[in-house]
Amino acid sequence: MMRVVINGEKKETTKYFLYDILKEFKIGGEVHIVNGFQVKEDLKIKENDALIIIEKGKIPDRDKLELMISARHTPNVFEKLKCARVGIAGLGGLGSNLAIALARTGVGNLVLVDYDVVEPSNLNRQSYFINHLGRPKTEALKEQISQINPYLNVEIQNCKVTQKNAAELFGGCQIVCEAFDVSQEKAMLVNTLLSEEKKIIIVAASGMAGYTSANDIKTQKKMSRLYVCGDLENEAKQGNGLMAPRVQVCAGHQANMVLRLLLGIEQP
Amino acid sequence: MKVNGSEILLKDSVNLQEFLEKHQYDTTKIAVEKNSEIIPKANYKEVMLSDTDVLEIVSFVGGG
């Protein structure tokens, strides 16, 4: 007898191969995910392996849906992300893409702060649609996340982040992503949170405008609690605008650093 | 003194504010860590620098 977990339920089986086990429990479905990895062929199953079997085109019960959304996460990663709390300051090109990436990754609690509404010039790089025009970015983003993973807790604050309210807004977060546009505001957030909060780690961004090589964008650990993603040079200015590819690369760097930190890895 | 990984010879006794101005940093766009401690902006004038200090100065450019 061997114990395995199929679609979240513990089962005992005498079989040792995936297809035999599925036959034994009369489970249909063409997508087979074993311990977070999709497999295309029959394979030997070990004690305590986690199997997720998905029928394409069928919408599963609500209680199974969360499990299936997280099926591609490596076991033990999901649990750590589920209880994490991450703040995002600014929901423009960096913040909106970053929020979507963290939501897809399964970060359980997100604090999203921005004072602005969606306008047409945002659509060249920010994760919003025509039907969001005129709506607060916080609400438009929360709506998108609920369509990606409805099991996440998304808290939104529709206000400008200042030296006075920054610590209060992000106090409960383990990590805060700096995703502002203006350099003075980037510096303000970093200075305020690092001075006033003794534990928060900041993942900031600097230098991602234009279309020079995306390979110049890096993640660097600059201070004991500050990581900076970007090329550190290419600022947004006349003749060097912000464009989706490099902004998304930079947001991806930030999201990956957040993920690494949540899993206990401090190296950039 | 070490600044962003490079050795710098401190000739006179200076405070952080003077040092940053002399090296043309825009203090509205930076964050400064001295010996692994963040220095709040309000304290720049009070913080005296010495030979053994390790400074990390991060400058931010706009865009996001």
GROMACS .gro file of C-alpha atoms in nm, chain A residues 164-260:
model
   97
  164LYS     CA    1   0.362   6.051   0.618
  165ASN     CA    2   0.149   5.754   0.518
  166ALA     CA    3   0.403   5.510   0.365
  167ALA     CA    4   0.477   5.318   0.684
  168GLU     CA    5   0.109   5.293   0.770
  169LEU     CA    6   0.010   5.174   0.421
  170PHE     CA    7   0.280   4.906   0.395
  171GLY     CA    8   0.350   4.831   0.762
  172GLY     CA    9   0.224   4.473   0.754
  173CYS     CA   10   0.413   4.372   0.440
  174GLN     CA   11   0.725   4.154   0.434
  175ILE     CA   12   0.834   4.301   0.103
  176VAL     CA   13   0.738   4.623  -0.076
  177CYS     CA   14   0.793   4.677  -0.448
  178GLU     CA   15   0.879   5.033  -0.542
  179ALA     CA   16   0.710   5.085  -0.879
  180PHE     CA   17   0.684   5.464  -0.909
  181ASP     CA   18   0.762   5.669  -1.215
  182VAL     CA   19   0.926   5.980  -1.064
  183SER     CA   20   1.281   5.946  -0.928
  184GLN     CA   21   1.217   6.169  -0.624
  185GLU     CA   22   0.922   5.952  -0.524
  186LYS     CA   23   1.129   5.636  -0.563
  187ALA     CA   24   1.390   5.783  -0.327
  188MET     CA   25   1.121   5.905  -0.084
  189LEU     CA   26   0.964   5.560  -0.053
  190VAL     CA   27   1.298   5.382  -0.008
  191ASN     CA   28   1.423   5.634   0.251
  192THR     CA   29   1.096   5.638   0.444
  193LEU     CA   30   1.033   5.265   0.462
  194LEU     CA   31   1.393   5.166   0.535
  195SER     CA   32   1.415   5.432   0.811
  196GLU     CA   33   1.076   5.376   0.973
  197GLU     CA   34   1.024   5.002   0.929
  198LYS     CA   35   1.294   4.776   1.066
  199LYS     CA   36   1.207   4.459   0.877
  200ILE     CA   37   1.058   4.547   0.539
  201ILE     CA   38   1.269   4.457   0.236
  202ILE     CA   39   1.231   4.681  -0.070
  203VAL     CA   40   1.258   4.566  -0.429
  204ALA     CA   41   1.291   4.888  -0.630
  205ALA     CA   42   1.341   4.969  -0.998
  206SER     CA   43   1.565   5.220  -1.174
  207GLY     CA   44   1.643   5.245  -1.545
  208MET     CA   45   1.420   5.058  -1.792
  209ALA     CA   46   1.318   5.317  -2.056
  210GLY     CA   47   1.375   5.283  -2.430
  211TYR     CA   48   1.474   4.977  -2.631
  212THR     CA   49   1.845   4.925  -2.567
  213SER     CA   50   1.944   4.568  -2.483
  214ALA     CA   51   1.716   4.400  -2.232
  215ASN     CA   52   2.028   4.215  -2.112
  216ASP     CA   53   2.143   4.532  -1.936
  217ILE     CA   54   1.854   4.502  -1.691
  218LYS     CA   55   1.973   4.328  -1.377
  219THR     CA   56   1.875   4.266  -1.017
  220GLN     CA   57   2.131   4.394  -0.768
  221LYS     CA   58   2.142   4.389  -0.391
  222LYS     CA   59   2.239   4.748  -0.311
  223MET     CA   60   2.179   4.767   0.063
  224SER     CA   61   2.106   4.525   0.343
  225ARG     CA   62   1.731   4.558   0.275
  226LEU     CA   63   1.725   4.713  -0.073
  227TYR     CA   64   1.733   4.540  -0.410
  228VAL     CA   65   1.732   4.745  -0.730
  229CYS     CA   66   1.622   4.609  -1.069
  230GLY     CA   67   1.700   4.790  -1.395
  231ASP     CA   68   1.999   4.915  -1.591
  232LEU     CA   69   2.036   5.208  -1.345
  233GLU     CA   70   2.085   5.450  -1.637
  234ASN     CA   71   1.806   5.469  -1.893
  235GLU     CA   72   1.565   5.720  -1.751
  236ALA     CA   73   1.234   5.804  -1.915
  237LYS     CA   74   1.270   6.135  -2.100
  238GLN     CA   75   1.198   6.298  -2.435
  239GLY     CA   76   1.328   6.067  -2.706
  240ASN     CA   77   1.360   5.775  -2.463
  241GLY     CA   78   1.009   5.671  -2.371
  242LEU     CA   79   0.889   5.377  -2.166
  243MET     CA   80   0.799   5.074  -2.374
  244ALA     CA   81   0.632   4.747  -2.286
  245PRO     CA   82   0.923   4.503  -2.343
  246ARG     CA   83   1.188   4.655  -2.115
  247VAL     CA   84   0.930   4.765  -1.859
  248GLN     CA   85   0.800   4.407  -1.845
  249VAL     CA   86   1.151   4.264  -1.822
  250CYS     CA   87   1.217   4.494  -1.527
  251ALA     CA   88   0.883   4.408  -1.362
  252GLY     CA   89   0.971   4.040  -1.415
  253HIS     CA   90   1.303   4.094  -1.239
  254GLN     CA   91   1.124   4.253  -0.947
  255ALA     CA   92   0.863   3.975  -0.929
  256ASN     CA   93   1.132   3.705  -0.939
  257MET     CA   94   1.329   3.873  -0.661
  258VAL     CA   95   1.013   3.891  -0.452
  259LEU     CA   96   0.956   3.521  -0.514
  260ARG     CA   97   1.315   3.436  -0.419
   0.00000   0.00000   0.00000
